[in-house]
CSV table of C-alpha atoms in Angstrom, one decimal:
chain,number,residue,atom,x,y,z
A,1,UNK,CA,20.6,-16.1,11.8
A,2,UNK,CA,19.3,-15.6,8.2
A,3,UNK,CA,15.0,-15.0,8.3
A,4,UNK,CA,13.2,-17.1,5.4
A,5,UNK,CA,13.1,-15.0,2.2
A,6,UNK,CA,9.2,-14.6,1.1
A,7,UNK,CA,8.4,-16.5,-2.4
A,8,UNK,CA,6.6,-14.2,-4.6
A,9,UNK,CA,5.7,-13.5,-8.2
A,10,UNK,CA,6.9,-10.3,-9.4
A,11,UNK,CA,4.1,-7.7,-11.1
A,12,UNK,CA,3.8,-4.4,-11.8
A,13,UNK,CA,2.1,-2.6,-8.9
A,14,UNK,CA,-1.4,-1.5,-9.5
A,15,UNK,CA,-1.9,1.7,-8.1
A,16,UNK,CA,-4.2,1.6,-5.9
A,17,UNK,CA,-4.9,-2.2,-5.5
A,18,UNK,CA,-2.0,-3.4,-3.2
A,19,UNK,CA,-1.5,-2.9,0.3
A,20,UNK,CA,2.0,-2.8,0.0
A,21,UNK,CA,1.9,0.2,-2.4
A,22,UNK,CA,-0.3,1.9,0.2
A,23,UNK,CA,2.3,0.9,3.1
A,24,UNK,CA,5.4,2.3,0.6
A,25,UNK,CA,3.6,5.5,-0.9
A,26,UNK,CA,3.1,6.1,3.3
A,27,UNK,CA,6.6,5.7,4.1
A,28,UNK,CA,7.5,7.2,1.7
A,29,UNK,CA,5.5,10.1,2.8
A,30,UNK,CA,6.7,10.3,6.1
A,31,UNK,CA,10.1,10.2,4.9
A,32,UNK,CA,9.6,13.3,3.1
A,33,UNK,CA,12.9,14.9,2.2
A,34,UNK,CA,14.8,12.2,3.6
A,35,UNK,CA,13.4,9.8,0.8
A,36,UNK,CA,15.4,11.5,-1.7
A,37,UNK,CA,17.5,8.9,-2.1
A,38,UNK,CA,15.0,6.3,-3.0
A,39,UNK,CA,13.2,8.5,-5.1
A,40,UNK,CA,16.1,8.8,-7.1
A,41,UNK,CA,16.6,5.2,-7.6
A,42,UNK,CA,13.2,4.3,-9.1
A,43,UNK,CA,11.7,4.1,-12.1
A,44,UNK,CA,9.5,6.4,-13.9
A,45,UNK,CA,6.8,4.1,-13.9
A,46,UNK,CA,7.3,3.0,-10.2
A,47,UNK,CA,8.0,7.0,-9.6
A,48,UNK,CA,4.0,6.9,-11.5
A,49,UNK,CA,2.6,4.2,-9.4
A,50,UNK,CA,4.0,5.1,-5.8
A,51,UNK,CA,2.6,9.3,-6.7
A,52,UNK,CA,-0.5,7.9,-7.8
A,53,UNK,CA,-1.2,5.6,-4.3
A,54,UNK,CA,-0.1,8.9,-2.4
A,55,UNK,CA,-2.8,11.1,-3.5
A,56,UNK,CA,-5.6,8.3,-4.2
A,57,UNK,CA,-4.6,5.2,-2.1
A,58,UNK,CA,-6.7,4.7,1.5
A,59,UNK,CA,-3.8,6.3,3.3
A,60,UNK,CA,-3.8,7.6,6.6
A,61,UNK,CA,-4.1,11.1,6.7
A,62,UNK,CA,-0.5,13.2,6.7
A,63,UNK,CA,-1.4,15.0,10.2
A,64,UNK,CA,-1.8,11.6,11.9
A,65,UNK,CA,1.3,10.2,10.3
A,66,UNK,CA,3.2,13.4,11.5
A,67,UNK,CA,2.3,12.6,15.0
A,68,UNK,CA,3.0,8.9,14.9
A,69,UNK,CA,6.2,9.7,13.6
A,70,UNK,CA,6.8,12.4,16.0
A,71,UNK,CA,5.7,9.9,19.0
A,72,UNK,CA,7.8,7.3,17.5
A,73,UNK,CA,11.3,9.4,17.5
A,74,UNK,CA,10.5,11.0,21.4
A,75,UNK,CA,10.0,6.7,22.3
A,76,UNK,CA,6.6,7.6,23.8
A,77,UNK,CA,4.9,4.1,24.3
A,78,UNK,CA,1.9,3.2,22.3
A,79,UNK,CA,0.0,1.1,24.7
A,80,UNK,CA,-1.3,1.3,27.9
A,81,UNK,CA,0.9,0.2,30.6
A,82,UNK,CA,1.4,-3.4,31.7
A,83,UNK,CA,-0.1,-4.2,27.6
A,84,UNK,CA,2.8,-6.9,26.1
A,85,UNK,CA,3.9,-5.5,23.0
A,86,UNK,CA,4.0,-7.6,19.8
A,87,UNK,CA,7.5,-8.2,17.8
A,88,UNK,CA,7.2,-5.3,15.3
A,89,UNK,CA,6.3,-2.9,18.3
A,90,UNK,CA,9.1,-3.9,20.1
A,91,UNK,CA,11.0,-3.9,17.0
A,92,UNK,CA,10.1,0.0,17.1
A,93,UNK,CA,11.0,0.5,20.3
A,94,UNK,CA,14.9,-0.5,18.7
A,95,UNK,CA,17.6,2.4,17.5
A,96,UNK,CA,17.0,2.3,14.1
A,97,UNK,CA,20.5,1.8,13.7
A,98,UNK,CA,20.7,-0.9,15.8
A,99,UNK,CA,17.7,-2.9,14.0
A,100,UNK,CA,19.4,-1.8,10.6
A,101,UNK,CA,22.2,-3.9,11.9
A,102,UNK,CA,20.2,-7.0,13.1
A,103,UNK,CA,18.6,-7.2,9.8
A,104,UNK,CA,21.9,-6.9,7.9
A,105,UNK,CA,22.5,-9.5,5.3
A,106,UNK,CA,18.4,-9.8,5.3
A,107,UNK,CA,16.6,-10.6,1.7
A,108,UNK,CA,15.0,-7.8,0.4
A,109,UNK,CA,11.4,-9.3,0.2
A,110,UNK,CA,11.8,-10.6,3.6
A,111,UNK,CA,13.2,-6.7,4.6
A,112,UNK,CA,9.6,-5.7,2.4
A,113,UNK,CA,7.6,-7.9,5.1
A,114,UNK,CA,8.8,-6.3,7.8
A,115,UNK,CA,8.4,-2.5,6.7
A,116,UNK,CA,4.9,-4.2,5.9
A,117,UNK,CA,4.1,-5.1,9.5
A,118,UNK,CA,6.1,-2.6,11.8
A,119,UNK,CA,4.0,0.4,12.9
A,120,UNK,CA,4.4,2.9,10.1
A,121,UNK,CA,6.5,5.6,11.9
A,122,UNK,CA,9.4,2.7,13.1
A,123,UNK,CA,9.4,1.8,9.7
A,124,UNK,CA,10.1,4.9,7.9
A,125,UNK,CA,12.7,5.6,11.0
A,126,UNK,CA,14.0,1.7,9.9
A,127,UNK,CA,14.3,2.7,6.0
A,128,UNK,CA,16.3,5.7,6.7
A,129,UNK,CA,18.6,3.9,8.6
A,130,UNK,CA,19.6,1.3,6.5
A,131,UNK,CA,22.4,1.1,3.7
A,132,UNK,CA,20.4,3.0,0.2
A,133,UNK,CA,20.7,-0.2,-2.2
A,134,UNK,CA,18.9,-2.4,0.9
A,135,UNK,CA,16.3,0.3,1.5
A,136,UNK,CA,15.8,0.8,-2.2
A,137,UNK,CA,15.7,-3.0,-2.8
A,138,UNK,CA,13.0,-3.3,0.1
A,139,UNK,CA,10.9,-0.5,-0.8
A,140,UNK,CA,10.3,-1.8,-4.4
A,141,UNK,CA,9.7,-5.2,-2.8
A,142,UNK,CA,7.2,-3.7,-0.5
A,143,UNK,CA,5.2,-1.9,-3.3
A,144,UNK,CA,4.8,-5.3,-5.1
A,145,UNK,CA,3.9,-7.0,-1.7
A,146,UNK,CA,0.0,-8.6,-1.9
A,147,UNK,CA,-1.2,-10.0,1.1
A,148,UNK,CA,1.4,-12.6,3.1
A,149,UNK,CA,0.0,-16.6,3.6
A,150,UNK,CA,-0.1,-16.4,7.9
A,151,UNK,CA,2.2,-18.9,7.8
A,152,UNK,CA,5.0,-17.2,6.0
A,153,UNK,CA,4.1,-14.8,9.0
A,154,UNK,CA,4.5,-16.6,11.8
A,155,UNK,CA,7.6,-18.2,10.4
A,156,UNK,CA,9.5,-14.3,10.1
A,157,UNK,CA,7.6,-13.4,13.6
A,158,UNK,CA,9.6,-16.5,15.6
A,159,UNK,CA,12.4,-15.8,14.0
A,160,UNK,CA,12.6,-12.1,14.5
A,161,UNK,CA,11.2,-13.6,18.3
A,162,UNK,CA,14.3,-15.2,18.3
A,163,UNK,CA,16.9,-12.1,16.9
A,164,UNK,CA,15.6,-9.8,20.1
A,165,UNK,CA,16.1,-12.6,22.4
A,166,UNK,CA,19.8,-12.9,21.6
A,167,UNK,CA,20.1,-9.3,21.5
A,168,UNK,CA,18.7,-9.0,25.0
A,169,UNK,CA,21.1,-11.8,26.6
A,170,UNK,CA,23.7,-10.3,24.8
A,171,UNK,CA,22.6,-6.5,26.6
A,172,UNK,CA,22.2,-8.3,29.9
A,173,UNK,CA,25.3,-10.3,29.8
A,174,UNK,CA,27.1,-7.3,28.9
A,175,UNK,CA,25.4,-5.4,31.7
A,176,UNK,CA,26.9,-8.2,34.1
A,177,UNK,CA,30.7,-8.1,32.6
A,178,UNK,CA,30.3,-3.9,33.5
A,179,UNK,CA,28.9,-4.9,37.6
A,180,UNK,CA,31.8,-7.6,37.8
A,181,UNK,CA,34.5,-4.9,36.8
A,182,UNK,CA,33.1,-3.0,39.2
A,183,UNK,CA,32.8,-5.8,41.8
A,184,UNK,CA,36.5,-6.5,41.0
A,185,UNK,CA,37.4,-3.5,42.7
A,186,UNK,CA,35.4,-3.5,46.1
A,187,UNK,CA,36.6,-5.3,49.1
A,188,UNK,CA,35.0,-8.5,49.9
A,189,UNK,CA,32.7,-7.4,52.6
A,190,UNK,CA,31.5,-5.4,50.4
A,191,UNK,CA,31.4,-7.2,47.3
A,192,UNK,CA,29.7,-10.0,49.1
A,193,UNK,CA,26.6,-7.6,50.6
A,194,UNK,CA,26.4,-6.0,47.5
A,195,UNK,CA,25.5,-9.4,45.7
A,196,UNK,CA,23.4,-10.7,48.0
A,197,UNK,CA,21.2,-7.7,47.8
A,198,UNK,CA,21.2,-8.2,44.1
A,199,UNK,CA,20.4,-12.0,44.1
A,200,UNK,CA,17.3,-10.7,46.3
A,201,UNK,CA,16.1,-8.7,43.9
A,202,UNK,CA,16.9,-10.4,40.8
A,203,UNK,CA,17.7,-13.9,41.2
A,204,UNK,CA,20.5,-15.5,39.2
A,205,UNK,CA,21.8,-11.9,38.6
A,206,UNK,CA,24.8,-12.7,41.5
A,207,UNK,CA,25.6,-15.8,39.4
A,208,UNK,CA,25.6,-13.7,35.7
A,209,UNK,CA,28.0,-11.9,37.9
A,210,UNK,CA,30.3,-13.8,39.5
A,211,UNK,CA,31.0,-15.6,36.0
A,212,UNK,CA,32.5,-12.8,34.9
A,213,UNK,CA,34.2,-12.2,37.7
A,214,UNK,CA,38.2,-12.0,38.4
A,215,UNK,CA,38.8,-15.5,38.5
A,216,UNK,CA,41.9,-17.9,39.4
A,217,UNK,CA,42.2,-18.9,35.4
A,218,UNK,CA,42.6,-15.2,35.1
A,219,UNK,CA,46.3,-15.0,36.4
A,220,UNK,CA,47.2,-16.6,33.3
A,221,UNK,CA,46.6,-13.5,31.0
A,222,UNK,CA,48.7,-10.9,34.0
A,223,UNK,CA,52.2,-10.1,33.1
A,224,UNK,CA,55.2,-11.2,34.4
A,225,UNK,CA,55.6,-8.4,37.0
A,226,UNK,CA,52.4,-9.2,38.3
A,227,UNK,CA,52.6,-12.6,38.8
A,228,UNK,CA,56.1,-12.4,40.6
A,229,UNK,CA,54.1,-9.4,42.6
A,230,UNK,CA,51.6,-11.9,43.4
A,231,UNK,CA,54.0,-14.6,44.2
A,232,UNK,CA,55.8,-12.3,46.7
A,233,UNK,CA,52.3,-12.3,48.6
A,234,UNK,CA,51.2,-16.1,48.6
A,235,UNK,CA,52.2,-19.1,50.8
A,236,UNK,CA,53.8,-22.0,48.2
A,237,UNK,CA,51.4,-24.4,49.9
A,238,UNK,CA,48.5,-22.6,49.2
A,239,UNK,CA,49.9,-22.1,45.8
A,240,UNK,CA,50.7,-26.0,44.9
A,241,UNK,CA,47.2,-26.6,46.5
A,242,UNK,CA,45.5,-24.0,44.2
A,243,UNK,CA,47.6,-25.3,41.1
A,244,UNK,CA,46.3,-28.9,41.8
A,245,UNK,CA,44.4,-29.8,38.9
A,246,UNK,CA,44.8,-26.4,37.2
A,247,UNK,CA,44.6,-25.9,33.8
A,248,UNK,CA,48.1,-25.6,31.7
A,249,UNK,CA,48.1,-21.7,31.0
A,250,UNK,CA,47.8,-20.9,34.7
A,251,UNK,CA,50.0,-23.4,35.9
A,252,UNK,CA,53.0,-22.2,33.4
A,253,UNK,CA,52.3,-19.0,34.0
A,254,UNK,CA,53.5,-19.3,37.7
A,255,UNK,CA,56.1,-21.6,36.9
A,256,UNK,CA,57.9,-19.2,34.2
A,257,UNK,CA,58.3,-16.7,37.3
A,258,UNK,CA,59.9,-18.4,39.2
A,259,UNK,CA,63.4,-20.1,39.2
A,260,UNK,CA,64.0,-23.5,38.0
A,261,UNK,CA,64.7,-24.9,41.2
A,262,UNK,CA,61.5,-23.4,42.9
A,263,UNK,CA,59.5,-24.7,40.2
A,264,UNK,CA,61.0,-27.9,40.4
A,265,UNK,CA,60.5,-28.1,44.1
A,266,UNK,CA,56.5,-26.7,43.3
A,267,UNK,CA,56.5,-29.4,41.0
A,268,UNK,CA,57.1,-31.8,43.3
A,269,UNK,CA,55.2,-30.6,46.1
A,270,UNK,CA,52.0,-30.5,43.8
A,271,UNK,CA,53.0,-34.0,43.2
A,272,UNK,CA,53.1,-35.4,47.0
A,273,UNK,CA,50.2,-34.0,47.8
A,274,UNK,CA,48.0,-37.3,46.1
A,275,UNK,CA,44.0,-36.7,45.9
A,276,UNK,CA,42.8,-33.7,47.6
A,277,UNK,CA,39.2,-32.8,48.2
A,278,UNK,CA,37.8,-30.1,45.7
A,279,UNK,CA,36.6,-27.8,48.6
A,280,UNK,CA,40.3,-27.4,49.5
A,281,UNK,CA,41.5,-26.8,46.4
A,282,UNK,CA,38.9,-23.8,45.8
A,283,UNK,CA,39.3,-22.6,49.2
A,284,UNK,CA,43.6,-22.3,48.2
A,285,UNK,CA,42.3,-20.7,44.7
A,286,UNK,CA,39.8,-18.1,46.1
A,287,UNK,CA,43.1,-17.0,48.8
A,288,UNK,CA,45.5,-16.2,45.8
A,289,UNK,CA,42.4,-14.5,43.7
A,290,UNK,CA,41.3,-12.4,46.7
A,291,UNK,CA,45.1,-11.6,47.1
A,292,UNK,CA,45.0,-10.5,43.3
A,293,UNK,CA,41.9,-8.6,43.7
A,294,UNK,CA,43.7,-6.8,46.6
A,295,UNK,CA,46.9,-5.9,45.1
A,296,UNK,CA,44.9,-4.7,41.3
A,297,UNK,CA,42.8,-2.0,43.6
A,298,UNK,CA,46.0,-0.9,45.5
A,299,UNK,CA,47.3,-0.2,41.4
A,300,UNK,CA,50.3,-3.0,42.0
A,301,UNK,CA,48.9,-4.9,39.3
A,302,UNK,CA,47.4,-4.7,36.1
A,303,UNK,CA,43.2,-5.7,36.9
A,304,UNK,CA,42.4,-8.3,34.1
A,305,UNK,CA,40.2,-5.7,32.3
A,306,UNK,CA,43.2,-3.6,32.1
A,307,UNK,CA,45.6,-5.5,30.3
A,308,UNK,CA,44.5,-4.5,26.7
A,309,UNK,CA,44.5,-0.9,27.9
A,310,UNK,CA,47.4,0.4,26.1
A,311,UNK,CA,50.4,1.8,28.2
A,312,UNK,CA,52.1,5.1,26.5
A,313,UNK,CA,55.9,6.0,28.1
């Protein structure tokens, strides 16, 4: 997702008139040697301009930065606790390299905006972190940066609302993909105790789970060995049950492993059967994935999480 670029009429920064100057002449500050870069990059008469806000602009005094920036790298919260945090504190809260990476792609004037708003120390910790032609780009945006119309605000604000959001399902989903691999492994007594306890505490965490789970559509990515292991365990009446309705990939994937007249007699059997209630069917599917789960943490089969683990002879 691509945040709305701010529309602004470029001008020479006055040196003590903008807030933006003031906000880039502090970062800058608490940069210190770290700003090298960017200090490099500018012009003499920006070099002029951002020296001059430093020693004369309404700047918070150097000791006070130090110790926001200090508080800011050990993660020590701001706010009392139970306080909801606005976007560019949680923003803060963030790796730097990790926000660096959300904003990737960003326009510079809308990267100036947000140095503008996030809490000074997050935002130095944000320019160091990003690629030097971005952070160059957004600091000379953010000392030509007058005040910002509250709607072009609110715009960046829901869409930055929006950025953590996805960032946090993604975390939380790939919190539940590391529990089911996990899950994969224990028996079902325990599995099933462990998930209840879960759903208690955080309900719909046991479904996030289970969706990740090893599932009967799974057999379809095990090797040949393993299926004909599997096949050596399973009844072929649950198995044409579970196959009733399955999806292609699966399906094959047994037939291939067998011989041609087996699979033709599967075939057929799947065939007889007519309309079969879906309860059935998962209750035949659950058998051979249980049987799956049982022979993966005895090590007879690959577990599906394994299978891109490369094997060295």
């Amino acid at each position: 997702m691509s945040l709305p670029a701010l529309q602004q009429t470029e001008a020479a920064p006055q040196a003590t008139g903008q807030p933006g100057l003031n906000r880039a002449a502090r970062l800058m500050r608490l940069l210190g040697p770290a700003a090298a870069g960017v200090w490099n990059e500018l012009s003499a008469g920006e070099t002029a301009h951002l020296r001059q806000a430093m020693t004369a602009g309404p700047i918070q005094p150097q000791a006070e930065d130090a110790a926001a920036l200090r508080r800011a790298l050990s993660r020590q919260p701001e706010l009392p606790a139970g306080e909801p945090q606005n976007i560019w504190q949680r923003l803060c809260d963030l790796d730097a390299d990790t926000l660096a990476g959300m904003l990737e792609g960003e326009h510079p004037q809308t990267l100036s905006l947000i140095l503008s708003q996030m809490p000074a120390p997050g935002a130095a910790k944000l320019v160091h972190a990003l690629p030097r032609p971005a952070a160059i780009k957004a600091m000379r945006g953010l000392m030509l940066l007058g005040p910002v119309h509250p709607a072009t605000l609110k715009t960046i604000e829901g869409q930055l609302e929006g950025l953590a959001a996805t960032r946090a399902d993604r975390l939380k989903a790939a919190g539940a993909v590391g529990v089911a691999r996990i899950f994969d492994r224990l028996s079902n007594g325990l599995e099933t105790s462990f998930l209840k306890a879960l759903e208690t505490s955080d309900p719909g965490c046991g479904e996030r789970i289970r969706a990740h789970m090893f599932t009967f559509d799974d057999l379809a990515a095990l090797d040949p060995a393993a299926i004909q292991t599997v096949l050596s365990q399973i009844d072929r009446t649950v198995l044409a049950l579970a196959l009733k309705g399955a999806g292609k990939p699966v399906r094959d994937v047994f037939l291939r492993n067998m011989t041609k007249r087996a699979g033709e007699l599967l075939v057929s059997e799947i065939e007889a059967t007519g309309p079969v209630k879906r309860s059935r069917v998962e209750a035949a599917r659950t058998e051979i994935t249980d049987i799956a789960r049982h022979l993966a943490r005895r090590g007879d089969i690959l577990a599906h999480d394994d299978i891109d683990d490369e094997l060295i002879e």
